[in-house]
Coordinates of C-alpha atoms in Angstrom, one line a residue:
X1 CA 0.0 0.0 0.0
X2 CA 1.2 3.1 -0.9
X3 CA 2.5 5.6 2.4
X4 CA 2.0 9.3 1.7
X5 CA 5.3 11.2 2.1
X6 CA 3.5 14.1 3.5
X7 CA 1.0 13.4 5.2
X8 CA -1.7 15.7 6.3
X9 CA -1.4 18.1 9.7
X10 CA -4.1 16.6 12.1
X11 CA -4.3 20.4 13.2
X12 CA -6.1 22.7 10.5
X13 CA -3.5 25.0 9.2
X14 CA -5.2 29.3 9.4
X15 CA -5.6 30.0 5.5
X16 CA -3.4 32.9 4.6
X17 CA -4.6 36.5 4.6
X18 CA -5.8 37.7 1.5
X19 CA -4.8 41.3 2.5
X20 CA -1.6 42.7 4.7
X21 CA -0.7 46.3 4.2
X22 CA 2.2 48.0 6.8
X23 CA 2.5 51.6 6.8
X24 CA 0.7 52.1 3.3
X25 CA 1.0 55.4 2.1
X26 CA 0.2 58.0 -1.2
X27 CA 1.1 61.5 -1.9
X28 CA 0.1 63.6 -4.2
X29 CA 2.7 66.5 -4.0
X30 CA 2.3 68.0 -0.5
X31 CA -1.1 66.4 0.0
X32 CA -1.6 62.9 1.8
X33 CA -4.4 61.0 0.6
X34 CA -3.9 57.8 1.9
X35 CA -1.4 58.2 4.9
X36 CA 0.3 55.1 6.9
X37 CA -2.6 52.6 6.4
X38 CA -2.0 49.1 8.1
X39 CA -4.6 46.5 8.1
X40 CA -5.1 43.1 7.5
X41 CA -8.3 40.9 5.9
X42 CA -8.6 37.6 6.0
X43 CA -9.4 34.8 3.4
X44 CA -13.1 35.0 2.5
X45 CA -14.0 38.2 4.4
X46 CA -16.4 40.9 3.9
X47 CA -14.6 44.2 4.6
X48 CA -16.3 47.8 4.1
X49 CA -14.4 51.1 3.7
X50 CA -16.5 54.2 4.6
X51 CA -15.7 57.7 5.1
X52 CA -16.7 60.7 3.5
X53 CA -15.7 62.3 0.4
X54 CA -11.9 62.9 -0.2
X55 CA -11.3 60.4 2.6
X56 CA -9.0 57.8 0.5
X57 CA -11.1 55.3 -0.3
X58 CA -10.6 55.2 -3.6
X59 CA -7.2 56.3 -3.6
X60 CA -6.3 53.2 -1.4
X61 CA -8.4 51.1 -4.0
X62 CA -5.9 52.1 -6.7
X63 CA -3.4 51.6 -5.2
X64 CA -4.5 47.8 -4.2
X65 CA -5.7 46.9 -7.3
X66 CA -2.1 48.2 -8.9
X67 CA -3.5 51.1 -10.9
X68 CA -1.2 53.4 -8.6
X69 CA 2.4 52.9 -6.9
X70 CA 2.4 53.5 -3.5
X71 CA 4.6 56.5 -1.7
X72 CA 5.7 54.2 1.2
X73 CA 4.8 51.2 2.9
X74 CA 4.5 47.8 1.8
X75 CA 1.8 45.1 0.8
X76 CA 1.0 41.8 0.6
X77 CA -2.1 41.3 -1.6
X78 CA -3.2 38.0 -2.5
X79 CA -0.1 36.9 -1.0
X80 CA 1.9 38.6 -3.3
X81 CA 4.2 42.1 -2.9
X82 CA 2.6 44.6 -4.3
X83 CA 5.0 46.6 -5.6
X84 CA 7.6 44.3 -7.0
X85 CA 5.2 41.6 -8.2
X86 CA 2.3 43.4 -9.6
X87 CA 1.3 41.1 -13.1
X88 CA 0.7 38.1 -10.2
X89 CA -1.3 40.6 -8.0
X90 CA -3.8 41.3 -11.2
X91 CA -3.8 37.8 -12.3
X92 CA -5.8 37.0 -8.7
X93 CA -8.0 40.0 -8.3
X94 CA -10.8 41.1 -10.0
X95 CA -12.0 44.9 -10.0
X96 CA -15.3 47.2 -10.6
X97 CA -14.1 50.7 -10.3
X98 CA -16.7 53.8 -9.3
X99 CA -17.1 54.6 -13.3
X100 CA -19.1 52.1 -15.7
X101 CA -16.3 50.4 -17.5
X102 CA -18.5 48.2 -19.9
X103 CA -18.3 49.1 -23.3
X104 CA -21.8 50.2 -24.3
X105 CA -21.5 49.2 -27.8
X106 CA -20.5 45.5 -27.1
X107 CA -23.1 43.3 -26.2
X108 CA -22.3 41.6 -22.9
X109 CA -20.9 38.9 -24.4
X110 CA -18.2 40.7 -26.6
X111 CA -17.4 42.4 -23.6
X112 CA -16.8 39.4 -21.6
X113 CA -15.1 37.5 -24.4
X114 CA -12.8 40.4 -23.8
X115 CA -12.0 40.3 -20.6
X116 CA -11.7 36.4 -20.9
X117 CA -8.6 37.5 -22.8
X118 CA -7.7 40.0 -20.9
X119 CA -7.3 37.1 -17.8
X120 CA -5.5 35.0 -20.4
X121 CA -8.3 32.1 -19.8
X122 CA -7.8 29.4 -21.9
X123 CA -9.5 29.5 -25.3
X124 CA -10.7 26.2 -24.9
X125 CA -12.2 27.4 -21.8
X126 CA -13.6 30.1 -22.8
X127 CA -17.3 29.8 -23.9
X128 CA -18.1 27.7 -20.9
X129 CA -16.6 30.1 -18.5
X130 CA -18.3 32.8 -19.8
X131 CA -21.7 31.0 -19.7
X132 CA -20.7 29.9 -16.1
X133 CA -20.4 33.5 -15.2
X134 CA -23.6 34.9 -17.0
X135 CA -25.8 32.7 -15.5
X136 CA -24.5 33.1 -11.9
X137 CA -24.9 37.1 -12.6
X138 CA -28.5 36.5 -13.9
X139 CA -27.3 37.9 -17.8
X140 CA -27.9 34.7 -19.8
X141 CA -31.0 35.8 -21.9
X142 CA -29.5 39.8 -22.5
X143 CA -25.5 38.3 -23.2
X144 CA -26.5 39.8 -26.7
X145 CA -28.0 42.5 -26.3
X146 CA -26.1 46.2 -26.9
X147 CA -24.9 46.5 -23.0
X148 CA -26.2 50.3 -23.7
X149 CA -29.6 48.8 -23.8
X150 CA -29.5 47.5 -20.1
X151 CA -30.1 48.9 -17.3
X152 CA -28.0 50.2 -14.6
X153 CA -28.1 47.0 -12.3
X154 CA -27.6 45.1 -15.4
X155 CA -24.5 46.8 -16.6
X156 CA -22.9 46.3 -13.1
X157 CA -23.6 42.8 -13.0
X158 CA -22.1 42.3 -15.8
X159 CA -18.8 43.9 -14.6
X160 CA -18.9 41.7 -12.0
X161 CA -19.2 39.0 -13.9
X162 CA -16.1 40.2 -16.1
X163 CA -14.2 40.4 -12.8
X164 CA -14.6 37.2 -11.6
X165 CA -14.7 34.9 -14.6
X166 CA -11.1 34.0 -13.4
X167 CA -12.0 33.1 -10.2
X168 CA -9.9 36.2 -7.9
X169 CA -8.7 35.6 -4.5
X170 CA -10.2 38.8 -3.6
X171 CA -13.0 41.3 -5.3
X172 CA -12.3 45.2 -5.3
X173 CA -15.6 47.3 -6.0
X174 CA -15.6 50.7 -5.2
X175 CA -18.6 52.1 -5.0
X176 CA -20.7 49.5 -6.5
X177 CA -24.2 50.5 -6.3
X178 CA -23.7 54.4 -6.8
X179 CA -26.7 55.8 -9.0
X180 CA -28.8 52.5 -8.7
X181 CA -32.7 52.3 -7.1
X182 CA -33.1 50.1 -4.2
X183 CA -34.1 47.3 -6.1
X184 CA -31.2 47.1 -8.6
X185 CA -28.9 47.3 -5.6
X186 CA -30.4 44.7 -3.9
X187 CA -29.9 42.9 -6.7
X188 CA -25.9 43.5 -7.4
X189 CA -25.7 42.9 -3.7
X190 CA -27.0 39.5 -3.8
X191 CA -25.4 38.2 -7.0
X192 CA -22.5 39.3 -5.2
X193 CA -23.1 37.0 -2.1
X194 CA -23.7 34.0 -4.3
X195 CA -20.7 34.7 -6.1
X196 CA -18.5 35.4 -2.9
X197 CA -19.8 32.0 -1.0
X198 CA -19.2 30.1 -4.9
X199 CA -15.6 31.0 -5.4
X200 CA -14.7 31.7 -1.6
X201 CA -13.4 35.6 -2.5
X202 CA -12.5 38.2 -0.2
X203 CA -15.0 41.0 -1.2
X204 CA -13.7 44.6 -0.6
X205 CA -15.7 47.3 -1.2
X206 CA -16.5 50.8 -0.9
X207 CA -20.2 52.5 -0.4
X208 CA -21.6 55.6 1.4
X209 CA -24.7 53.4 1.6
X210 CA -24.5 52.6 5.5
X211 CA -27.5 49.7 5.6
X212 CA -24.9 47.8 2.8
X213 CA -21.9 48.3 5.3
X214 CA -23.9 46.6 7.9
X215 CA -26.1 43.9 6.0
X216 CA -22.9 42.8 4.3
X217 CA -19.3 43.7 6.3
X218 CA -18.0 41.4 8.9
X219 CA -16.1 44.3 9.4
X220 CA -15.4 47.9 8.6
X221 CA -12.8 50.2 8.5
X222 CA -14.0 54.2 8.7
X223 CA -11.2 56.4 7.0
X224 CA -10.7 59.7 7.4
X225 CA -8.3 62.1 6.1
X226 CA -6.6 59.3 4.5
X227 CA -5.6 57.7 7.9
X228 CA -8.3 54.1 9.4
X229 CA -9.5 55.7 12.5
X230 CA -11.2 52.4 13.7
X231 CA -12.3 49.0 12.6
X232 CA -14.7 46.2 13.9
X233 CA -17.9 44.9 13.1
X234 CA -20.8 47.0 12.4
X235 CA -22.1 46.1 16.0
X236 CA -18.8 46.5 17.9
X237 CA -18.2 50.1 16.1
X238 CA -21.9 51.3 17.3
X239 CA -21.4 50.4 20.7
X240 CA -17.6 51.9 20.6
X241 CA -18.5 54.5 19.6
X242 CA -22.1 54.6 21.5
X243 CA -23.7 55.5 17.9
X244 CA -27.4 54.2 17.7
X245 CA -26.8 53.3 13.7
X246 CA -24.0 53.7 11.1
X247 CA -25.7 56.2 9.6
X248 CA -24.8 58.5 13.6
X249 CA -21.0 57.0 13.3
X250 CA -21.0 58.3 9.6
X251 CA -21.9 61.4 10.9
X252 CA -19.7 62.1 13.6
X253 CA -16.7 60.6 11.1
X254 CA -17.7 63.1 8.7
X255 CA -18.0 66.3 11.5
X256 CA -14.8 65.2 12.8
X257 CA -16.2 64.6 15.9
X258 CA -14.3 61.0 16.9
X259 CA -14.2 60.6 20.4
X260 CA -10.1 60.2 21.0
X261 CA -11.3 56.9 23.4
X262 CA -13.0 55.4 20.3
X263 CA -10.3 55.6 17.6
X264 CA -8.9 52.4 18.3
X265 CA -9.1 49.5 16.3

């Protein structure tokens, strides 16, 4: 009988983060927008970043997702260094920035068959992957329709779809749901769950939409001024910072009224 040479641990083994960042920091000139950031987020999780406008969100986003070089710091992202190994860090991510990015006069299926070679799946692959990912988005009957015909929960479903065909170790969105009614949010927002608890991503996203932060997060960080002044799960932050909703934390975050005894993660 054949003896295994390496056996299995009988202890499970912690999966490795899908996120470290140390001292993470961008300038722009004299002005810090995103300004020490350390933080780590952990295989699978749900993580919000709120704050208000200007905060960093997005700048932080970039710079994650390898659209910008960071001033300082270092990070690991997908188990990779950022800065000196940034074609692996893309090849296991998957991104939906704050602007549309879907080519309004593709159909959704040119548009995924384009991103299909943009993640260098296999040709052979590639029909049934994107078929896969339509139908878990819900786009299977309008993949040939003009993508300016559909709607705006439509058109961000299919980004999603484009950004996860490849099966990412983590999913950026930044501001997702921006400009969409309730019920085309609520939509996005559950094709999103069924996709995170199919392919086990990390999901990492940005919204000023505070009921999303706490439906979805299992936890948040709130920036401000480029710098995470706290993070913790939405029920631990509202009793840190004795705030009846996130909607009141958002509030005091963006009056700059922290309590110093609450800004501790």
């Amino acid at each position: 009988m054949a003896v295994d040479a390496f056996p299995s641990s009988p202890f499970p083994q912690p999966a490795p983060p899908a996120l470290e960042l140390d001292g993470l920091t961008r300038r722009f000139g004299n002005v810090t927008a995103v300004d020490r950031v350390s933080l780590r987020i952990a295989a699978g999780e749900t993580f919000g970043l709120i704050g208000p406008n200007g905060a960093g969100k997005s700048t932080l986003m970039k710079m994650l997702t390898t659209l910008l070089p960071p001033s300082a710091g270092v990070a690991q992202v997908a188990g990779f260094d950022l800065a000196h190994r940034p074609q692996q860090v893309r090849a296991r991510i998957g991104y939906v920035p704050q602007l549309p990015s879907a080519d309004g006069e593709l159909t959704g299926y040119e548009n995924m068959l384009l991103s299909a070679r943009l993640y260098l799946v296999p040709r052979a692959e590639r029909r049934a992957t994107i078929a896969a990912s339509l139908d878990l988005m819900g786009l299977t009957e309008v993949q040939h329709r003009l993508v300016q015909t559909y709607s705006g929960g439509m058109a961000r479903r299919l980004e999603v779809a484009q950004s996860t065909m490849h099966r990412p170790a983590i999913l950026f969105l930044d501001e997702p749901t921006v400009g969409l009614d309730p019920a085309g949010r609520a939509t996005v927002w559950k094709h999103v769950r069924d996709l995170r608890d199919r392919i086990g991503a990390a999901v990492i996203f940005s919204t000023h939409y505070m009921e999303e932060a706490e439906d979805l997060c299992d936890r948040i960080a709130l920036i401000n001024a480029g710098r995470i002044v706290a993070i913790g799960s939405p029920a631990d932050l509202k009793t840190r910072f004795a705030a009846a909703t996130l909607d009141d934390l958002f509030a005091q975050l963006a009056g700059d009224r922290l309590p110093a005894a609450a800004m501790q993660s």
